[in-house]
Amino acid sequence: MQTVDSVLCETLREAAEKRGLIEADNALDECLTEAEQFAMPSSLRRLFATILVFCEPGDPRGLWDRHLEGMSDDYRRSITCPITVEQKVLLDIRRMLQSMGKEITSFPLPKMDETYDDTGGEAREIIEESSIAVDIEDTSLASSLNPEQRSAYDEILAAVDSGTGGVFFVDGPGGTGKTFLYRALFAKLRGEEKIAVATATAGIAASIMPRGRTARSRFKIPLNIVDGVSCSFTKQSGTAKLLRMASLRIWDEATMTKRQAIEALDNSMRNIMGRRDRPFGGKTVVFGGDFRQVLPVVRKGTRDQIIDASLHSSYLWERMRHLKLVTNMRAHSGPWFADFLLCVGNGTEEADEEGNIRLPEDVCVPSTDKESDIERLIDHVFPALNTSVADPNYITSRAILTTKNDNVNNINMRMIERFNGEEMIYHSFDSVEDDPHDYYPPEFLNTLTPNGLPPHVLKLKINCPVILLGNIDPANGLFNDTRLIVRGFQKNAIDAEIVLGQQAGKRVFLPRIPLCPSDDDMFPFRFKRKQFPIRLSFAMTINKAQGQTIPIVGVYLPELVFSHGQLYVALSRATARRNIKILAVKNDENAKKSKPRKTKKQKTSLVSTTKNIVYKEVLNA
């Protein structure tokens, strides 16, 4: 038991530490040492900043002293003065800490000499947004807009140019070109050296916008949001200055967020602009989304509570100019399937007496009530898995979507067993705050997997896909739900590559991070799990997939969908009808048979059925 990797340890504790079963006292030091082996100083500096913010280091100055050489290797190649090198590293880390919402003065690091800072004291937010380079391909997008997009483009720019402001809502199903429109607007304004702020509710949606951020992180929206609150930035802050200077602010996937978050931004902008009588202080703001998709999550909320939490119920809704996009969807998904998707999204698809709709036979994997059903779905979505693992486009262009986390975990475990390659297993370190009598032993805590937290046992292999849990560094692409590929691992550090969005190709190091469930009422105690903030992402919940385009999709429905828009979101993630497969497992609720329907456009019989939940109140606004 005391032998690990053919080396005899002096104690059982040392052996357990080497196996990763208990946390070592020097884990953070070893994490940085392991990351140094990959010889990426800029990534190492970001790891150091991440450790300062999230990992509760007991001796930050000691970590600095021991790892300054590794963090400064690139600077030392061209700068001979050690003081200048140290100040360059400090400036870099200060910028990283600020992007994570912290100041370097909060940590016991060497004193900074401001003479080395060439920003002239300008706010970081302004520097970041003003320095965005426009992608040369985006400069020509305006000439390719369809008539609906062009009308919206012209109307929004007219509001910007006039200086009178306006509030717009761009409404369109997936495939109608909302992101295409946003990119054209950003290219136009940024090309004129104006500031245009790109945000989205979901991290994955923000990552595909040019220099996008989550709305919560950009606008400092409080976590516990209630009626009447404001954002947590002051009139003198860099965020306030940015919002005053910006010509345009775009918030995509706004239908996913609670109306109180949007109203908080409205309250704050009226305040900083000094114009309480105008929505958003008279500035131009564009919201985008699709009410057919999943609405804001209200824990244990009733239908009325969920609708009340949506943008549709906000006092701002009637003040918005609605811009509808519908063109392109039929080309995106194929004419018949696009019509079917809209009927699902609108709640108008014909249902039987049990309220179940019928699914197209050609996109269904027949259910036989056998364990092999899910294996056949996996084979459809991930063909030739182990001959394609080195291709990041293969592994990130497909996923299986399902309703609940238990189903996700089951599929991910099946997939990682199929996946070839070197394996590493990480165990979390679980604890309860304020439990002096040890009422909750680690063995019990290890069995818990709260929503939003990584599993106790995390099994990884080289080139396997994962998603990030939490907004680690939104300014640099590390959002909640960012998709990554594992490129390397050590005992205390994981080397991963961002594979989707504007930061695709960037390599990052991830440490173990203490995480707590976002829902404080989930347990009668304060639970903390220290683990790498990732999950496997061969499969994910339907809700997490919202905002993403996944070219090849499998939909696994072992039970019925349970909220508005879930079925529509699952079916509309794929880029074409031929790229989607659905396994709706037969049971007493969703196996009801009805006479197949034939139409002039579609003569294929429909044999699989499932529930579709649509709150038509939010669609008829």
XYZ file of C-alpha atoms in Angstrom:
621
model
C 0.000 0.000 0.000
C 2.943 2.329 0.572
C 4.372 1.699 -2.913
C 3.373 4.154 -5.648
C 4.849 3.974 -9.160
C 7.428 1.455 -7.899
C 8.596 3.885 -5.188
C 8.227 2.981 -1.499
C 6.765 5.903 0.456
C 7.717 6.502 4.069
C 4.099 6.721 5.303
C 0.613 5.721 4.223
C -0.298 9.429 4.109
C 2.486 10.119 1.633
C 1.269 7.216 -0.522
C -2.311 8.503 -0.391
C -1.126 11.985 -1.390
C 0.790 10.605 -4.357
C -2.313 8.709 -5.472
C -4.370 11.904 -5.211
C -6.687 10.440 -2.565
C -5.986 13.175 -0.007
C -4.861 16.737 -0.569
C -1.163 17.462 -0.165
C -0.077 20.576 1.719
C 2.047 21.726 -1.228
C -0.517 20.950 -3.965
C -0.554 24.505 -5.375
C 3.229 24.654 -5.456
C 3.317 21.343 -7.317
C 0.578 22.539 -9.665
C 2.750 25.457 -10.818
C 5.855 23.245 -10.985
C 4.043 20.733 -13.186
C 2.722 23.482 -15.467
C 6.256 24.859 -15.920
C 7.165 21.653 -17.739
C 4.962 22.723 -20.666
C 7.142 25.871 -21.120
C 4.285 28.348 -21.728
C 5.085 31.404 -19.526
C 1.975 33.412 -20.452
C -0.279 30.458 -19.587
C 1.688 29.963 -16.384
C 1.055 33.605 -15.395
C -2.654 33.083 -16.010
C -2.569 29.930 -13.876
C -0.880 31.904 -11.094
C -3.612 34.568 -11.276
C -6.291 31.850 -11.243
C -4.730 30.310 -8.142
C -4.682 33.694 -6.382
C -8.377 34.318 -7.113
C -9.918 30.865 -6.750
C -7.641 28.501 -4.834
C -7.208 30.217 -1.445
C -3.378 29.947 -1.333
C -1.884 30.184 2.137
C 1.417 31.703 0.978
C 0.973 33.745 -2.248
C 4.336 35.476 -1.841
C 6.116 32.149 -1.468
C 4.499 30.880 -4.675
C 5.587 34.093 -6.419
C 9.187 33.790 -5.265
C 9.474 30.129 -6.253
C 7.869 30.463 -9.692
C 8.873 33.937 -10.913
C 11.574 32.421 -13.105
C 9.119 30.168 -14.938
C 6.544 32.960 -15.297
C 9.110 35.378 -16.740
C 10.971 33.098 -19.132
C 9.681 34.858 -22.264
C 10.514 38.340 -20.937
C 14.024 37.319 -19.848
C 14.885 36.385 -23.419
C 14.750 40.045 -24.500
C 15.136 42.011 -21.241
C 18.303 41.815 -19.148
C 17.243 43.984 -16.207
C 15.661 41.714 -13.530
C 13.648 44.594 -12.037
C 12.084 45.382 -15.414
C 11.293 41.680 -15.944
C 9.582 41.475 -12.533
C 7.519 44.593 -13.219
C 6.438 43.252 -16.634
C 5.212 40.057 -15.000
C 3.411 42.044 -12.279
C 1.678 44.206 -14.907
C 0.561 41.097 -16.772
C -0.810 39.494 -13.639
C -2.536 42.726 -12.606
C -4.403 42.794 -15.942
C -5.394 39.166 -15.511
C -6.593 39.715 -11.950
C -8.621 42.734 -13.040
C -10.280 40.674 -15.761
C -11.282 38.253 -12.985
C -12.678 41.079 -10.868
C -9.764 41.416 -8.425
C -6.993 43.935 -7.758
C -3.368 42.978 -7.327
C -3.180 45.069 -4.153
C -5.368 42.433 -2.463
C -2.440 39.996 -2.512
C 0.992 40.180 -0.788
C 3.081 40.463 -3.948
C 6.020 42.800 -4.681
C 5.132 46.471 -4.984
C 4.368 47.710 -8.463
C 6.164 50.652 -10.014
C 3.518 52.551 -12.006
C 6.170 54.091 -14.264
C 6.297 50.756 -16.092
C 2.571 51.002 -16.928
C 2.140 52.570 -20.363
C -1.679 52.709 -20.265
C -1.718 56.229 -18.819
C -4.186 55.251 -16.125
C -6.984 54.517 -18.619
C -9.590 52.034 -17.392
C -8.842 48.448 -18.333
C -12.322 48.010 -19.801
C -11.826 50.922 -22.201
C -8.373 49.716 -23.270
C -9.680 46.205 -23.958
C -12.669 47.328 -26.004
C -10.812 50.065 -27.881
C -8.042 47.705 -28.987
C -10.273 45.086 -30.629
C -9.109 44.380 -34.167
C -11.885 43.796 -36.686
C -11.677 40.473 -38.516
C -11.089 41.248 -42.170
C -13.778 38.735 -43.158
C -16.368 40.561 -41.032
C -15.903 43.848 -42.887
C -17.784 42.462 -45.882
C -20.701 40.914 -43.982
C -22.993 43.915 -44.422
C -23.104 43.312 -48.178
C -24.387 39.754 -47.597
C -27.304 40.592 -45.290
C -30.726 39.389 -46.399
C -33.587 41.954 -46.516
C -34.724 41.293 -42.922
C -31.193 41.529 -41.550
C -30.495 44.629 -43.654
C -33.600 46.360 -42.353
C -32.575 45.636 -38.751
C -28.969 46.673 -39.468
C -30.020 50.018 -40.932
C -32.514 50.773 -38.162
C -30.049 50.013 -35.364
C -27.268 52.071 -36.977
C -29.678 54.964 -37.511
C -30.380 54.987 -33.761
C -26.640 54.953 -33.044
C -25.821 57.707 -35.543
C -28.655 59.981 -34.438
C -27.545 59.842 -30.810
C -31.167 59.510 -29.695
C -30.736 55.873 -28.703
C -33.244 53.053 -28.836
C -34.009 49.622 -27.426
C -34.374 46.746 -29.905
C -35.225 43.069 -29.658
C -33.991 40.821 -32.482
C -36.328 37.836 -32.548
C -35.502 34.782 -34.639
C -35.213 30.989 -34.510
C -31.830 29.301 -34.825
C -30.381 29.545 -38.305
C -31.909 32.917 -39.160
C -28.628 34.797 -38.768
C -28.795 36.742 -35.476
C -25.074 36.279 -34.835
C -24.340 37.146 -38.483
C -26.203 40.436 -37.976
C -24.320 41.183 -34.744
C -20.959 40.582 -36.394
C -21.859 42.965 -39.217
C -22.798 45.653 -36.669
C -19.611 45.140 -34.655
C -17.452 45.303 -37.793
C -19.105 48.533 -38.921
C -18.815 50.368 -35.606
C -15.438 49.044 -34.511
C -14.112 49.806 -37.983
C -15.062 53.428 -37.262
C -13.144 53.199 -33.943
C -16.340 53.251 -31.937
C -16.968 50.977 -28.967
C -19.557 48.208 -29.309
C -20.026 45.933 -26.278
C -20.769 42.259 -27.016
C -22.482 40.188 -24.326
C -24.702 37.128 -24.013
C -26.500 35.380 -21.191
C -24.731 32.044 -21.709
C -20.959 31.752 -21.804
C -20.945 29.584 -24.899
C -23.071 32.139 -26.779
C -20.748 34.938 -25.630
C -17.690 33.006 -26.832
C -18.817 33.042 -30.474
C -19.294 36.821 -30.510
C -16.223 38.960 -31.302
C -14.687 39.634 -27.853
C -17.932 38.646 -26.192
C -18.455 38.440 -22.439
C -21.251 37.078 -20.313
C -23.701 39.837 -19.432
C -23.370 39.023 -15.745
C -19.596 39.491 -15.716
C -19.555 42.539 -18.021
C -22.331 44.457 -16.254
C -21.571 43.235 -12.710
C -25.071 41.849 -12.215
C -25.611 40.501 -8.678
C -25.976 36.731 -8.260
C -29.096 37.005 -6.142
C -31.260 39.163 -8.344
C -34.590 40.598 -7.185
C -36.943 43.354 -8.313
C -35.558 46.875 -8.104
C -31.844 46.124 -7.745
C -29.042 47.718 -9.756
C -25.760 46.399 -11.066
C -22.843 46.444 -8.642
C -20.654 49.042 -10.342
C -20.240 52.679 -9.337
C -20.461 55.833 -11.444
C -16.672 56.179 -11.279
C -15.852 52.579 -12.277
C -14.354 51.403 -15.546
C -17.601 49.582 -16.344
C -19.609 52.808 -16.006
C -17.144 54.674 -18.210
C -17.336 51.907 -20.810
C -21.150 51.980 -20.895
C -21.173 55.767 -21.256
C -18.654 55.689 -24.116
C -20.081 52.707 -25.996
C -22.102 53.435 -29.138
C -23.870 50.070 -28.995
C -24.509 47.322 -26.443
C -25.711 43.893 -27.586
C -27.090 41.232 -25.220
C -27.759 37.927 -27.002
C -29.840 35.021 -25.632
C -31.688 37.559 -23.468
C -34.720 35.269 -23.302
C -32.698 32.912 -21.091
C -32.107 35.459 -18.351
C -34.434 36.732 -15.646
C -36.066 40.061 -16.432
C -34.694 41.448 -13.153
C -31.137 41.194 -14.563
C -32.073 43.320 -17.594
C -33.980 45.744 -15.377
C -30.886 46.032 -13.145
C -28.860 47.160 -16.158
C -31.617 49.611 -17.073
C -31.597 51.071 -13.549
C -27.813 51.440 -13.556
C -27.599 53.017 -17.003
C -30.330 55.533 -16.221
C -28.294 56.423 -13.129
C -24.871 56.806 -14.759
C -26.305 58.705 -17.734
C -28.333 61.004 -15.485
C -31.469 60.397 -17.559
C -34.002 58.599 -15.399
C -36.797 59.197 -17.928
C -35.221 57.182 -20.786
C -34.753 53.388 -20.994
C -31.080 52.586 -20.524
C -30.337 56.280 -20.126
C -31.105 57.025 -23.769
C -28.375 54.736 -25.161
C -28.754 52.161 -27.953
C -29.196 48.618 -26.649
C -29.984 45.493 -28.674
C -31.343 42.297 -27.142
C -31.617 39.058 -29.077
C -33.192 35.693 -28.492
C -35.895 33.168 -29.235
C -38.809 32.675 -26.853
C -39.274 29.168 -28.235
C -36.144 28.190 -26.327
C -35.730 27.424 -22.630
C -36.799 30.274 -20.370
C -35.041 31.485 -17.180
C -34.561 28.795 -14.559
C -36.725 29.305 -11.479
C -36.000 26.600 -8.943
C -39.200 24.667 -8.255
C -41.050 27.475 -10.037
C -44.591 27.200 -11.322
C -45.535 28.053 -14.885
C -46.712 31.511 -13.801
C -43.487 32.149 -11.860
C -41.306 31.171 -14.820
C -43.284 33.411 -17.179
C -43.134 36.268 -14.673
C -39.340 35.909 -14.555
C -38.966 36.207 -18.339
C -38.188 39.301 -20.406
C -41.709 39.069 -21.823
C -43.018 40.224 -18.406
C -40.605 43.148 -17.973
C -41.780 46.752 -17.934
C -39.189 47.262 -20.704
C -40.840 44.851 -23.123
C -43.308 47.361 -24.544
C -40.510 49.924 -25.001
C -38.552 47.649 -27.343
C -38.659 47.848 -31.129
C -39.166 44.255 -32.320
C -37.093 43.117 -35.297
C -38.090 39.660 -36.551
C -35.846 37.318 -38.549
C -37.284 34.214 -40.197
C -35.454 33.894 -43.530
C -32.693 31.261 -43.892
C -34.099 28.728 -41.441
C -35.505 26.548 -44.205
C -32.151 26.560 -45.979
C -30.429 25.875 -42.660
C -32.409 22.734 -41.732
C -34.184 21.748 -44.937
C -37.717 22.929 -45.796
C -39.791 20.173 -44.207
C -37.722 19.847 -41.030
C -37.608 23.624 -40.567
C -41.404 23.692 -40.711
C -41.533 20.817 -38.219
C -39.131 22.643 -35.855
C -41.221 25.810 -35.952
C -44.360 23.811 -35.204
C -42.571 22.228 -32.222
C -41.303 25.623 -31.058
C -44.685 27.288 -31.497
C -46.568 24.414 -29.881
C -48.697 23.870 -32.985
C -47.476 20.391 -34.000
C -50.382 17.953 -33.963
C -50.565 15.950 -30.719
C -52.489 12.813 -29.753
C -54.992 12.539 -26.919
C -52.143 12.136 -24.435
C -50.464 15.351 -25.560
C -47.589 13.571 -27.333
C -46.273 14.657 -30.719
C -44.914 12.254 -33.305
C -41.287 12.388 -34.413
C -40.030 11.828 -37.980
C -39.135 8.173 -38.424
C -35.938 8.883 -40.354
C -34.378 10.858 -37.478
C -35.279 8.285 -34.814
C -33.306 5.377 -33.421
C -35.998 2.723 -32.818
C -36.494 1.978 -29.146
C -36.459 -1.707 -28.182
C -36.274 -1.202 -24.396
C -32.819 -2.791 -24.423
C -29.477 -1.561 -23.127
C -28.162 -1.675 -26.677
C -30.441 1.228 -27.711
C -28.158 3.846 -26.200
C -25.130 2.125 -27.746
C -26.727 2.428 -31.183
C -27.374 6.128 -30.600
C -23.722 6.580 -29.604
C -22.622 4.789 -32.784
C -24.750 7.156 -34.881
C -23.287 10.271 -33.268
C -19.673 9.111 -32.757
C -18.816 6.765 -35.656
C -15.180 5.654 -35.949
C -14.469 7.252 -32.584
C -10.972 5.987 -31.943
C -9.685 6.665 -35.444
C -10.770 10.308 -35.229
C -9.804 11.380 -31.706
C -6.862 13.515 -32.821
C -9.173 15.714 -34.911
C -10.614 18.471 -32.659
C -13.281 19.246 -35.253
C -14.577 15.686 -35.001
C -14.822 15.570 -31.232
C -16.336 19.041 -30.762
C -18.766 18.947 -33.680
C -20.994 16.333 -32.039
C -22.701 15.684 -28.727
C -25.579 13.770 -27.175
C -28.204 15.925 -25.468
C -30.501 14.676 -22.742
C -32.762 15.948 -19.998
C -31.036 15.211 -16.684
C -27.539 15.133 -15.230
C -27.805 11.456 -14.285
C -28.290 10.576 -17.952
C -25.379 12.828 -18.912
C -23.075 11.146 -16.400
C -24.088 7.683 -17.599
C -23.344 8.476 -21.255
C -20.074 10.249 -20.461
C -18.845 7.256 -18.482
C -19.712 4.940 -21.369
C -17.892 7.214 -23.780
C -14.693 7.595 -21.781
C -14.464 3.813 -21.491
C -14.690 3.571 -25.287
C -12.130 6.332 -25.745
C -8.532 5.215 -26.347
C -5.551 6.933 -24.800
C -3.618 7.548 -21.627
C -5.915 7.742 -18.598
C -5.865 9.829 -15.438
C -8.344 9.605 -12.563
C -8.769 12.574 -10.214
C -10.605 12.368 -6.894
C -12.139 15.445 -5.323
C -11.480 16.604 -1.762
C -14.871 17.162 -0.153
C -15.673 18.941 3.086
C -18.398 20.713 5.028
C -17.851 24.155 6.479
C -18.460 24.466 10.236
C -18.675 20.740 10.970
C -16.445 20.376 14.068
C -18.031 17.056 15.073
C -17.606 15.423 11.644
C -21.289 14.666 11.196
C -20.727 14.403 7.433
C -17.831 12.033 6.659
C -15.954 12.362 3.349
C -17.274 8.955 2.232
C -20.809 10.364 2.299
C -19.845 13.670 0.676
C -18.088 11.820 -2.156
C -21.434 10.311 -3.217
C -22.937 13.760 -3.888
C -22.835 15.426 -7.306
C -24.744 18.722 -7.058
C -25.735 20.451 -10.263
C -22.939 22.682 -11.532
C -20.145 20.841 -9.703
C -17.671 18.301 -11.126
C -17.955 14.651 -10.078
C -16.000 13.183 -7.195
C -14.288 10.777 -9.597
C -13.148 12.559 -12.755
C -11.751 10.213 -15.387
C -9.901 11.878 -18.288
C -7.936 10.776 -21.322
C -5.741 12.735 -23.710
C -7.855 14.464 -26.423
C -11.165 13.891 -24.634
C -13.703 16.764 -24.696
C -14.684 18.626 -21.515
C -16.696 21.696 -20.566
C -15.698 24.294 -18.018
C -17.795 24.731 -14.884
C -17.765 28.366 -13.862
C -16.641 31.741 -15.183
C -12.939 31.481 -14.451
C -11.706 34.252 -16.767
C -14.481 35.452 -19.096
C -12.323 38.142 -20.710
C -10.051 35.443 -22.071
C -12.528 32.800 -23.126
C -12.906 30.792 -19.914
C -16.682 30.995 -19.493
C -19.055 28.598 -17.846
C -19.693 25.858 -20.473
C -16.603 26.673 -22.570
C -15.711 23.534 -24.512
C -12.107 22.362 -24.326
C -9.934 19.396 -25.296
C -7.567 17.843 -22.741
C -4.050 18.044 -24.180
C -2.059 16.934 -21.151
C -2.285 16.309 -17.430
C -0.232 15.962 -14.300
C -1.277 15.172 -10.766
C -2.141 18.788 -9.935
C -2.528 20.558 -13.298
C -4.453 19.976 -16.523
C -3.353 21.420 -19.863
C -6.410 22.113 -22.064
C -7.118 23.836 -25.361
C -10.155 26.021 -26.051
C -11.705 24.607 -29.206
C -14.733 26.786 -29.949
C -15.403 30.510 -30.113
C -13.197 33.521 -30.602
C -10.469 32.107 -28.314
C -10.224 28.751 -30.113
C -6.677 27.418 -30.061
C -5.671 29.096 -26.792
C -3.965 26.758 -24.290
C -4.814 27.099 -20.603
C -3.763 25.433 -17.375
C -6.438 24.454 -14.883
C -5.857 23.830 -11.163
C -8.147 22.216 -8.633
C -10.567 24.860 -7.373
C -12.826 24.872 -4.284
C -16.427 24.961 -5.524
C -19.763 25.236 -3.728
C -23.269 24.575 -5.090
C -24.923 27.758 -6.348
C -28.123 26.746 -4.578
C -27.550 27.340 -0.861
C -30.743 25.480 0.028
C -29.727 22.239 -1.687
C -28.243 20.720 1.505
C -28.658 21.445 5.228
C -24.922 22.215 5.325
C -22.381 24.271 3.367
C -20.800 21.774 0.981
C -17.407 22.399 -0.641
C -15.757 20.297 -3.335
C -12.160 20.869 -4.411
C -11.785 19.458 -7.904
C -10.789 20.450 -11.415
C -13.683 22.632 -12.650
C -14.573 20.502 -15.669
C -16.859 17.686 -16.781
C -16.700 15.369 -19.749
C -18.795 16.724 -22.609
C -19.543 13.814 -24.926
C -23.038 14.383 -23.530
C -24.630 17.418 -21.916
C -28.023 18.535 -20.716
C -30.356 20.184 -23.196
C -30.307 23.378 -21.118
C -26.503 23.598 -21.344
C -26.659 23.195 -25.112
C -28.803 26.305 -25.528
C -26.902 28.971 -27.433
C -24.649 26.435 -29.151
C -24.620 25.163 -32.706
C -23.586 21.500 -32.697
C -23.373 20.139 -36.243
C -24.125 16.500 -35.307
C -26.542 15.827 -32.460
C -28.009 12.830 -30.699
C -31.060 13.383 -28.489
C -31.634 10.861 -25.691
C -35.064 11.001 -24.032
C -35.367 8.223 -21.431
C -38.043 10.367 -19.816
C -40.201 13.221 -21.046
C -38.998 16.795 -21.312
C -40.163 18.833 -18.330
C -39.923 22.519 -19.239
C -40.854 24.997 -21.957
C -38.711 24.837 -25.057
C -36.571 21.821 -24.139
C -37.610 19.668 -27.089
C -37.264 22.582 -29.515
C -33.763 23.390 -28.221
C -32.673 19.750 -28.510
C -33.940 19.390 -32.070
C -32.673 22.753 -33.315
C -29.006 22.463 -32.288
C -27.972 20.434 -35.363
C -27.169 22.145 -38.651
C -29.203 19.784 -40.870
C -31.906 17.165 -40.578
C -29.530 14.401 -41.684
C -27.260 15.224 -38.711
C -29.730 14.500 -35.911
C -30.767 11.216 -34.311
C -33.359 10.848 -31.549
C -33.833 7.996 -29.093
C -37.165 8.408 -27.298
C -37.322 5.441 -24.926
C -40.669 3.686 -24.753
C -42.506 3.866 -21.454
C -46.046 4.302 -20.172
C -45.951 8.048 -20.844
C -44.278 8.463 -24.210
C -45.045 5.203 -26.000
C -48.621 6.064 -26.909
C -49.391 5.101 -30.488
C -51.520 7.040 -32.838
C -52.333 6.611 -36.489
C -49.435 7.882 -38.614
C -50.147 11.138 -40.412
C -49.216 11.734 -44.038
C -49.024 15.054 -45.793
C -48.282 16.119 -49.335
C -44.865 17.344 -48.220
C -43.997 14.375 -46.037
C -45.054 10.796 -46.663
C -42.829 9.121 -44.111
C -44.747 7.524 -41.235
C -44.143 8.886 -37.748
C -43.789 6.175 -35.134
C -41.960 7.614 -32.103
C -43.735 10.026 -29.811
C -42.749 12.348 -27.003
C -44.069 15.261 -24.978
C -43.630 18.857 -26.103
C -44.065 21.653 -23.548
C -44.739 25.172 -24.817
C -45.902 28.218 -22.822
C -47.765 30.019 -25.581
C -48.174 33.102 -23.393
C -44.575 34.140 -24.111
C -44.919 33.530 -27.849
C -47.939 35.742 -28.377
C -46.415 38.977 -27.151
